[in-house]
């Protein structure tokens, strides 16, 4: 009896894994930077504490969005009909996540810059 197993070609699997690894690394770097920035800002006084809370809240919001996107992607993969579907879904997911992570990093950079400028202003 022959099993009819669906298997990815090694090259396709390697490409998908590399894309996933890149997305994961970008997200981990983003989260690490956000935590570092929040920790640094928290040490700068009362006004900085409010900014640190904003940074932390935004980082948590991004994490929630990214986990939700990953879960949605996994659900779509489970419904894929063939390898073409899988590859299309994976490509769309990676492109969307890279765009999302770039937007999140930019927005987080703006928040951190604003917080740093506020912390650097002399108290009157």
N, CA, C and O atoms as a DFTB+ gen file, in Angstrom:
496 C
 N C O
     1  1       0.845      -1.189       0.000
     2  2       0.000       0.000       0.000
     3  2       0.884       1.244       0.000
     4  3       1.770       1.381       0.843
     5  1       0.649       2.120      -0.916
     6  2       1.435       3.336      -1.040
     7  2       0.674       4.495      -0.419
     8  3      -0.501       4.723      -0.707
     9  1       1.384       5.224       0.449
    10  2       0.769       6.405       1.045
    11  2       0.940       7.574       0.094
    12  3       2.011       7.772      -0.478
    13  1      -0.104       8.332      -0.066
    14  2      -0.041       9.513      -0.907
    15  2       0.207      10.717      -0.006
    16  3      -0.729      11.417       0.382
    17  1       1.486      10.952       0.326
    18  2       1.841      12.051       1.220
    19  2       2.198      13.281       0.411
    20  3       2.869      13.199      -0.618
    21  1       1.743      14.407       0.891
    22  2       2.094      15.683       0.285
    23  2       3.392      16.142       0.915
    24  3       3.446      16.335       2.129
    25  1       4.439      16.322       0.125
    26  2       5.721      16.774       0.644
    27  2       6.209      17.958      -0.155
    28  3       6.053      18.017      -1.375
    29  1       6.808      18.910       0.561
    30  2       7.409      20.053      -0.098
    31  2       8.745      19.638      -0.702
    32  3       9.478      18.856      -0.096
    33  1       9.068      20.143      -1.873
    34  2      10.425      19.935      -2.375
    35  2      11.422      20.610      -1.417
    36  3      11.100      21.621      -0.794
    37  1      12.607      20.054      -1.309
    38  2      13.597      20.583      -0.365
    39  2      13.876      22.061      -0.597
    40  3      14.014      22.823       0.360
    41  1      13.959      22.469      -1.846
    42  2      14.254      23.872      -2.157
    43  2      13.133      24.793      -1.686
    44  3      13.387      25.865      -1.138
    45  1      11.884      24.363      -1.905
    46  2      10.738      25.168      -1.476
    47  2      10.689      25.267       0.042
    48  3      10.438      26.340       0.591
    49  1      10.928      24.156       0.714
    50  2      10.928      24.152       2.172
    51  2      12.029      25.074       2.700
    52  3      11.800      25.846       3.632
    53  1      13.220      24.995       2.109
    54  2      14.332      25.831       2.543
    55  2      14.002      27.310       2.351
    56  3      14.310      28.134       3.211
    57  1      13.372      27.645       1.216
    58  2      13.001      29.032       0.948
    59  2      11.960      29.509       1.954
    60  3      12.066      30.620       2.473
    61  1      10.971      28.695       2.230
    62  2       9.926      29.068       3.185
    63  2      10.510      29.221       4.586
    64  3      10.172      30.160       5.306
    65  1      11.384      28.295       4.968
    66  2      11.998      28.375       6.291
    67  2      12.875      29.614       6.412
    68  3      12.879      30.274       7.452
    69  1      13.619      29.935       5.354
    70  2      14.468      31.123       5.378
    71  2      13.609      32.380       5.516
    72  3      13.955      33.281       6.281
    73  1      12.499      32.452       4.789
    74  2      11.608      33.609       4.889
    75  2      11.026      33.726       6.291
    76  3      10.957      34.815       6.860
    77  1      10.610      32.591       6.837
    78  2      10.057      32.592       8.182
    79  2      11.115      33.015       9.197
    80  3      10.839      33.801      10.104
    81  1      12.330      32.486       9.036
    82  2      13.419      32.853       9.953
    83  2      13.716      34.343       9.887
    84  3      13.956      34.974      10.916
    85  1      13.701      34.910       8.684
    86  2      13.943      36.349       8.541
    87  2      12.854      37.153       9.245
    88  3      13.145      38.126       9.941
    89  1      11.625      36.751       9.067
    90  2      10.513      37.459       9.718
    91  2      10.622      37.347      11.233
    92  3      10.423      38.327      11.951
    93  1      10.939      36.148      11.713
    94  2      11.073      35.939      13.156
    95  2      12.229      36.778      13.718
    96  3      12.083      37.402      14.769
    97  1      13.359      36.797      13.033
    98  2      14.515      37.571      13.493
    99  2      14.203      39.061      13.523
   100  3      14.579      39.759      14.464
   101  1      13.518      39.545      12.497
   102  2      13.146      40.961      12.460
   103  2      12.221      41.298      13.618
   104  3      12.374      42.333      14.266
   105  1      11.261      40.419      13.873
   106  2      10.333      40.660      14.976
   107  2      11.059      40.603      16.321
   108  3      10.828      41.451      17.182
   109  1      11.929      39.616      16.507
   110  2      12.667      39.502      17.765
   111  2      13.559      40.719      17.994
   112  3      13.679      41.201      19.121
   113  1      14.184      41.216      16.927
   114  2      15.016      42.413      17.032
   115  2      14.153      43.615      17.411
   116  3      14.533      44.432      18.250
   117  1      12.989      43.705      16.777
   118  2      12.064      44.797      17.078
   119  2      11.632      44.760      18.547
   120  3      11.670      45.780      19.234
   121  1      11.226      43.595      19.018
   122  2      10.770      43.467      20.405
   123  2      11.909      43.767      21.376
   124  3      11.707      44.444      22.384
   125  1      13.100      43.268      21.074
   126  2      14.261      43.521      21.923
   127  2      14.556      45.016      22.006
   128  3      14.816      45.545      23.086
   129  1      14.515      45.691      20.860
   130  2      14.757      47.133      20.824
   131  2      13.683      47.886      21.610
   132  3      13.978      48.843      22.327
   133  1      12.455      47.448      21.466
   134  2      11.361      48.100      22.185
   135  2      11.529      47.951      23.695
   136  3      11.316      48.899      24.450
   137  1      11.912      46.755      24.122
   138  2      12.120      46.540      25.554
   139  2      13.309      47.352      26.058
   140  3      13.251      47.919      27.149
   141  1      14.382      47.413      25.277
   142  2      15.547      48.208      25.660
   143  2      15.178      49.680      25.779
   144  3      15.544      50.352      26.744
   145  1      14.451      50.166      24.787
   146  2      14.050      51.569      24.804
   147  2      13.156      51.853      26.007
   148  3      13.314      52.874      26.677
   149  1      12.227      50.960      26.276
   150  2      11.327      51.153      27.420
   151  2      12.108      51.159      28.728
   152  3      11.840      51.974      29.612
   153  1      13.066      50.258      28.851
   154  2      13.872      50.191      30.073
   155  2      14.698      51.457      30.246
   156  3      14.824      51.972      31.357
   157  1      15.259      51.956      29.157
   158  2      16.069      53.174      29.220
   159  2      15.217      54.375      29.600
   160  3      15.605      55.183      30.443
   161  1      14.067      54.483      28.978
   162  2      13.200      55.631      29.247
   163  2      12.653      55.589      30.666
   164  3      12.488      56.632      31.300
   165  1      12.373      54.403      31.163
   166  2      11.796      54.287      32.510
   167  2      12.711      54.863      33.579
   168  3      12.240      55.267      34.643
   169  1      13.989      54.907      33.315
   170  2      14.928      55.415      34.320
   171  2      15.019      56.930      34.322
   172  3      15.783      57.481      35.114
   173  1      14.288      57.622      33.485
   174  2      14.464      59.063      33.315
   175  2      13.411      59.938      33.993
   176  3      13.272      61.099      33.609
   177  1      12.696      59.467      34.936
   178  2      11.795      60.339      35.671
   179  2      10.331      60.148      35.332
   180  3       9.960      59.279      34.544
   181  1       9.513      60.981      35.946
   182  2       8.058      60.851      35.868
   183  2       7.518      60.994      34.452
   184  3       6.720      60.162      34.019
   185  1       7.927      62.018      33.724
   186  2       7.393      62.180      32.365
   187  2       7.862      61.034      31.470
   188  3       7.148      60.610      30.561
   189  1       9.043      60.552      31.734
   190  2       9.551      59.426      30.952
   191  2       8.772      58.155      31.258
   192  3       8.625      57.295      30.390
   193  1       8.271      58.028      32.488
   194  2       7.494      56.835      32.835
   195  2       6.239      56.727      31.967
   196  3       5.872      55.643      31.513
   197  1       5.594      57.865      31.747
   198  2       4.398      57.863      30.894
   199  2       4.779      57.451      29.470
   200  3       4.057      56.693      28.822
   201  1       5.909      57.953      28.994
   202  2       6.373      57.582      27.655
   203  2       6.720      56.105      27.594
   204  3       6.427      55.435      26.603
   205  1       7.341      55.595      28.644
   206  2       7.700      54.174      28.680
   207  2       6.451      53.307      28.648
   208  3       6.433      52.252      28.014
   209  1       5.415      53.756      29.331
   210  2       4.154      53.012      29.293
   211  2       3.588      53.002      27.877
   212  3       3.067      51.986      27.416
   213  1       3.694      54.140      27.189
   214  2       3.231      54.203      25.790
   215  2       4.008      53.226      24.919
   216  3       3.425      52.510      24.105
   217  1       5.327      53.199      25.096
   218  2       6.186      52.308      24.317
   219  2       5.817      50.855      24.622
   220  3       5.669      50.042      23.710
   221  1       5.671      50.543      25.891
   222  2       5.334      49.169      26.280
   223  2       3.967      48.759      25.743
   224  3       3.793      47.649      25.239
   225  1       3.012      49.655      25.854
   226  2       1.665      49.349      25.361
   227  2       1.691      49.126      23.847
   228  3       1.024      48.225      23.339
   229  1       2.455      49.939      23.133
   230  2       2.541      49.795      21.683
   231  2       3.234      48.480      21.330
   232  3       2.810      47.786      20.407
   233  1       4.294      48.134      22.057
   234  2       5.004      46.877      21.790
   235  2       4.081      45.676      22.018
   236  3       4.096      44.718      21.245
   237  1       3.295      45.735      23.063
   238  2       2.339      44.652      23.339
   239  2       1.288      44.592      22.234
   240  3       0.913      43.509      21.784
   241  1       0.822      45.741      21.807
   242  2      -0.158      45.791      20.721
   243  2       0.417      45.176      19.448
   244  3      -0.264      44.407      18.769
   245  1       1.658      45.508      19.125
   246  2       2.301      44.936      17.941
   247  2       2.454      43.431      18.076
   248  3       2.213      42.688      17.124
   249  1       2.852      42.987      19.248
   250  2       3.013      41.547      19.461
   251  2       1.681      40.832      19.245
   252  3       1.630      39.780      18.608
   253  1       0.616      41.403      19.774
   254  2      -0.711      40.813      19.587
   255  2      -1.088      40.766      18.108
   256  3      -1.603      39.755      17.630
   257  1      -0.835      41.851      17.385
   258  2      -1.147      41.886      15.953
   259  2      -0.354      40.823      15.194
   260  3      -0.891      40.142      14.321
   261  1       0.924      40.689      15.536
   262  2       1.784      39.749      14.822
   263  2       1.426      38.297      15.132
   264  3       1.469      37.442      14.248
   265  1       1.079      38.024      16.368
   266  2       0.652      36.662      16.722
   267  2      -0.665      36.338      16.020
   268  3      -0.842      35.235      15.504
   269  1      -1.583      37.295      16.003
   270  2      -2.863      37.079      15.319
   271  2      -2.630      36.815      13.829
   272  3      -3.272      35.941      13.247
   273  1      -1.725      37.559      13.219
   274  2      -1.419      37.351      11.795
   275  2      -0.826      35.963      11.580
   276  3      -1.141      35.300      10.592
   277  1       0.023      35.525      12.491
   278  2       0.612      34.189      12.373
   279  2      -0.445      33.101      12.505
   280  3      -0.427      32.118      11.763
   281  1      -1.352      33.274      13.435
   282  2      -2.419      32.291      13.614
   283  2      -3.352      32.265      12.403
   284  3      -3.777      31.197      11.963
   285  1      -3.663      33.431      11.875
   286  2      -4.490      33.490      10.666
   287  2      -3.791      32.784       9.507
   288  3      -4.412      32.050       8.738
   289  1      -2.494      33.022       9.404
   290  2      -1.711      32.395       8.330
   291  2      -1.721      30.871       8.486
   292  3      -1.920      30.147       7.510
   293  1      -1.511      30.395       9.691
   294  2      -1.510      28.951       9.926
   295  2      -2.865      28.345       9.558
   296  3      -2.932      27.254       8.991
   297  1      -3.932      29.054       9.881
   298  2      -5.269      28.551       9.549
   299  2      -5.461      28.489       8.033
   300  3      -6.029      27.530       7.510
   301  1      -4.986      29.512       7.338
   302  2      -5.089      29.515       5.871
   303  2      -4.267      28.374       5.267
   304  3      -4.694      27.736       4.305
   305  1      -3.086      28.122       5.837
   306  2      -2.255      27.027       5.334
   307  2      -2.957      25.686       5.480
   308  3      -2.834      24.813       4.620
   309  1      -3.690      25.528       6.570
   310  2      -4.416      24.277       6.780
   311  2      -5.498      24.058       5.721
   312  3      -5.900      22.925       5.457
   313  1      -5.959      25.140       5.128
   314  2      -7.003      25.047       4.113
   315  2      -6.445      25.021       2.690
   316  3      -7.206      24.957       1.725
   317  1      -5.115      25.070       2.557
   318  2      -4.493      25.080       1.226
   319  2      -4.831      23.789       0.488
   320  3      -4.842      22.703       1.067
   321  1      -5.101      23.936      -0.789
   322  2      -5.501      22.787      -1.602
   323  2      -4.315      22.093      -2.259
   324  3      -4.367      20.898      -2.550
   325  1      -3.242      22.853      -2.491
   326  2      -2.086      22.264      -3.160
   327  2      -0.842      23.097      -2.853
   328  3      -0.902      24.096      -2.137
   329  1       0.266      22.666      -3.402
   330  2       1.535      23.345      -3.157
   331  2       1.498      24.786      -3.653
   332  3       2.072      25.674      -3.023
   333  1       0.830      25.021      -4.773
   334  2       0.711      26.389      -5.288
   335  2       0.032      27.308      -4.294
   336  3       0.465      28.443      -4.090
   337  1      -1.029      26.822      -3.675
   338  2      -1.719      27.584      -2.628
   339  2      -0.779      27.882      -1.463
   340  3      -0.709      29.009      -0.973
   341  1      -0.065      26.859      -1.037
   342  2       0.855      27.019       0.099
   343  2       1.898      28.083      -0.214
   344  3       2.156      28.963       0.607
   345  1       2.490      28.008      -1.381
   346  2       3.535      28.962      -1.750
   347  2       2.977      30.382      -1.876
   348  3       3.622      31.341      -1.452
   349  1       1.795      30.519      -2.449
   350  2       1.170      31.839      -2.575
   351  2       0.875      32.412      -1.189
   352  3       1.171      33.575      -0.916
   353  1       0.289      31.587      -0.316
   354  2      -0.031      32.038       1.042
   355  2       1.224      32.437       1.806
   356  3       1.245      33.453       2.500
   357  1       2.270      31.624       1.669
   358  2       3.516      31.910       2.372
   359  2       4.130      33.215       1.871
   360  3       4.598      34.035       2.661
   361  1       4.123      33.393       0.571
   362  2       4.686      34.614      -0.019
   363  2       3.908      35.842       0.450
   364  3       4.504      36.848       0.836
   365  1       2.591      35.759       0.416
   366  2       1.748      36.873       0.869
   367  2       2.000      37.171       2.347
   368  3       2.120      38.329       2.747
   369  1       2.077      36.119       3.141
   370  2       2.286      36.294       4.579
   371  2       3.619      36.982       4.855
   372  3       3.678      37.942       5.623
   373  1       4.681      36.495       4.231
   374  2       6.007      37.071       4.471
   375  2       6.030      38.524       4.019
   376  3       6.556      39.379       4.731
   377  1       5.471      38.818       2.854
   378  2       5.444      40.201       2.367
   379  2       4.660      41.097       3.321
   380  3       5.108      42.192       3.662
   381  1       3.497      40.630       3.749
   382  2       2.679      41.426       4.666
   383  2       3.369      41.631       6.011
   384  3       3.320      42.724       6.575
   385  1       4.011      40.587       6.523
   386  2       4.695      40.712       7.810
   387  2       5.893      41.641       7.721
   388  3       6.132      42.433       8.633
   389  1       6.645      41.554       6.639
   390  2       7.794      42.450       6.477
   391  2       7.324      43.902       6.415
   392  3       7.926      44.781       7.031
   393  1       6.256      44.148       5.677
   394  2       5.695      45.499       5.590
   395  2       5.212      45.950       6.965
   396  3       5.480      47.072       7.394
   397  1       4.505      45.070       7.638
   398  2       3.975      45.393       8.962
   399  2       5.098      45.667       9.958
   400  3       5.029      46.627      10.725
   401  1       6.126      44.830       9.946
   402  2       7.244      45.027      10.874
   403  2       7.986      46.323      10.580
   404  3       8.421      47.010      11.504
   405  1       8.133      46.660       9.308
   406  2       8.784      47.924       8.957
   407  2       7.961      49.107       9.458
   408  3       8.512      50.062      10.005
   409  1       6.648      49.044       9.274
   410  2       5.768      50.111       9.762
   411  2       5.818      50.204      11.286
   412  3       5.871      51.296      11.850
   413  1       5.799      49.054      11.936
   414  2       5.848      49.031      13.396
   415  2       7.163      49.601      13.908
   416  3       7.173      50.373      14.867
   417  1       8.262      49.229      13.282
   418  2       9.575      49.737      13.701
   419  2       9.654      51.247      13.503
   420  3      10.196      51.961      14.347
   421  1       9.119      51.727      12.398
   422  2       9.118      53.170      12.133
   423  2       8.287      53.914      13.180
   424  3       8.717      54.927      13.732
   425  1       7.100      53.394      13.439
   426  2       6.231      54.042      14.423
   427  2       6.852      53.993      15.819
   428  3       6.782      54.964      16.572
   429  1       7.456      52.857      16.153
   430  2       8.098      52.742      17.461
   431  2       9.271      53.714      17.553
   432  3       9.490      54.327      18.598
   433  1      10.020      53.856      16.473
   434  2      11.127      54.815      16.458
   435  2      10.645      56.232      16.708
   436  3      11.286      56.991      17.435
   437  1       9.518      56.589      16.110
   438  2       8.956      57.920      16.320
   439  2       8.525      58.116      17.771
   440  3       8.745      59.177      18.354
   441  1       7.916      57.097      18.343
   442  2       7.465      57.183      19.740
   443  2       8.664      57.339      20.669
   444  3       8.653      58.171      21.576
   445  1       9.698      56.531      20.437
   446  2      10.891      56.586      21.278
   447  2      11.603      57.925      21.108
   448  3      12.075      58.500      22.089
   449  1      11.686      58.427      19.880
   450  2      12.327      59.732      19.644
   451  2      11.583      60.844      20.368
   452  3      12.189      61.711      20.998
   453  1      10.257      60.804      20.265
   454  2       9.445      61.799      20.959
   455  2       9.678      61.731      22.466
   456  3       9.828      62.758      23.128
   457  1       9.704      60.532      22.988
   458  2       9.904      60.351      24.422
   459  2      11.280      60.854      24.832
   460  3      11.424      61.488      25.877
   461  1      12.297      60.573      24.012
   462  2      13.650      61.034      24.334
   463  2      13.732      62.560      24.306
   464  3      14.396      63.158      25.153
   465  1      13.066      63.192      23.345
   466  2      13.078      64.659      23.283
   467  2      12.369      65.251      24.489
   468  3      12.817      66.252      25.050
   469  1      11.264      64.637      24.889
   470  2      10.532      65.128      26.070
   471  2      11.376      64.962      27.324
   472  3      11.385      65.837      28.190
   473  1      12.081      63.849      27.425
   474  2      12.914      63.596      28.601
   475  2      14.105      64.559      28.656
   476  3      14.572      64.900      29.742
   477  1      14.595      64.996      27.496
   478  2      15.754      65.870      27.435
   479  2      15.404      67.335      27.682
   480  3      16.286      68.147      27.964
   481  1      14.107      67.677      27.575
   482  2      13.716      69.064      27.786
   483  2      13.873      69.431      29.259
   484  3      13.525      68.653      30.148
   485  1      14.408      70.642      29.501
   486  2      14.576      71.061      30.905
   487  2      13.210      71.276      31.563
   488  3      12.258      71.746      30.941
   489  1      13.157      70.920      32.817
   490  2      11.915      71.102      33.572
   491  2      11.799      72.562      33.970
   492  3      12.771      73.174      34.414
   493  1      10.587      73.123      33.806
   494  2      10.423      74.535      34.174
   495  2       9.624      74.682      35.421
   496  3       9.389      75.801      35.875
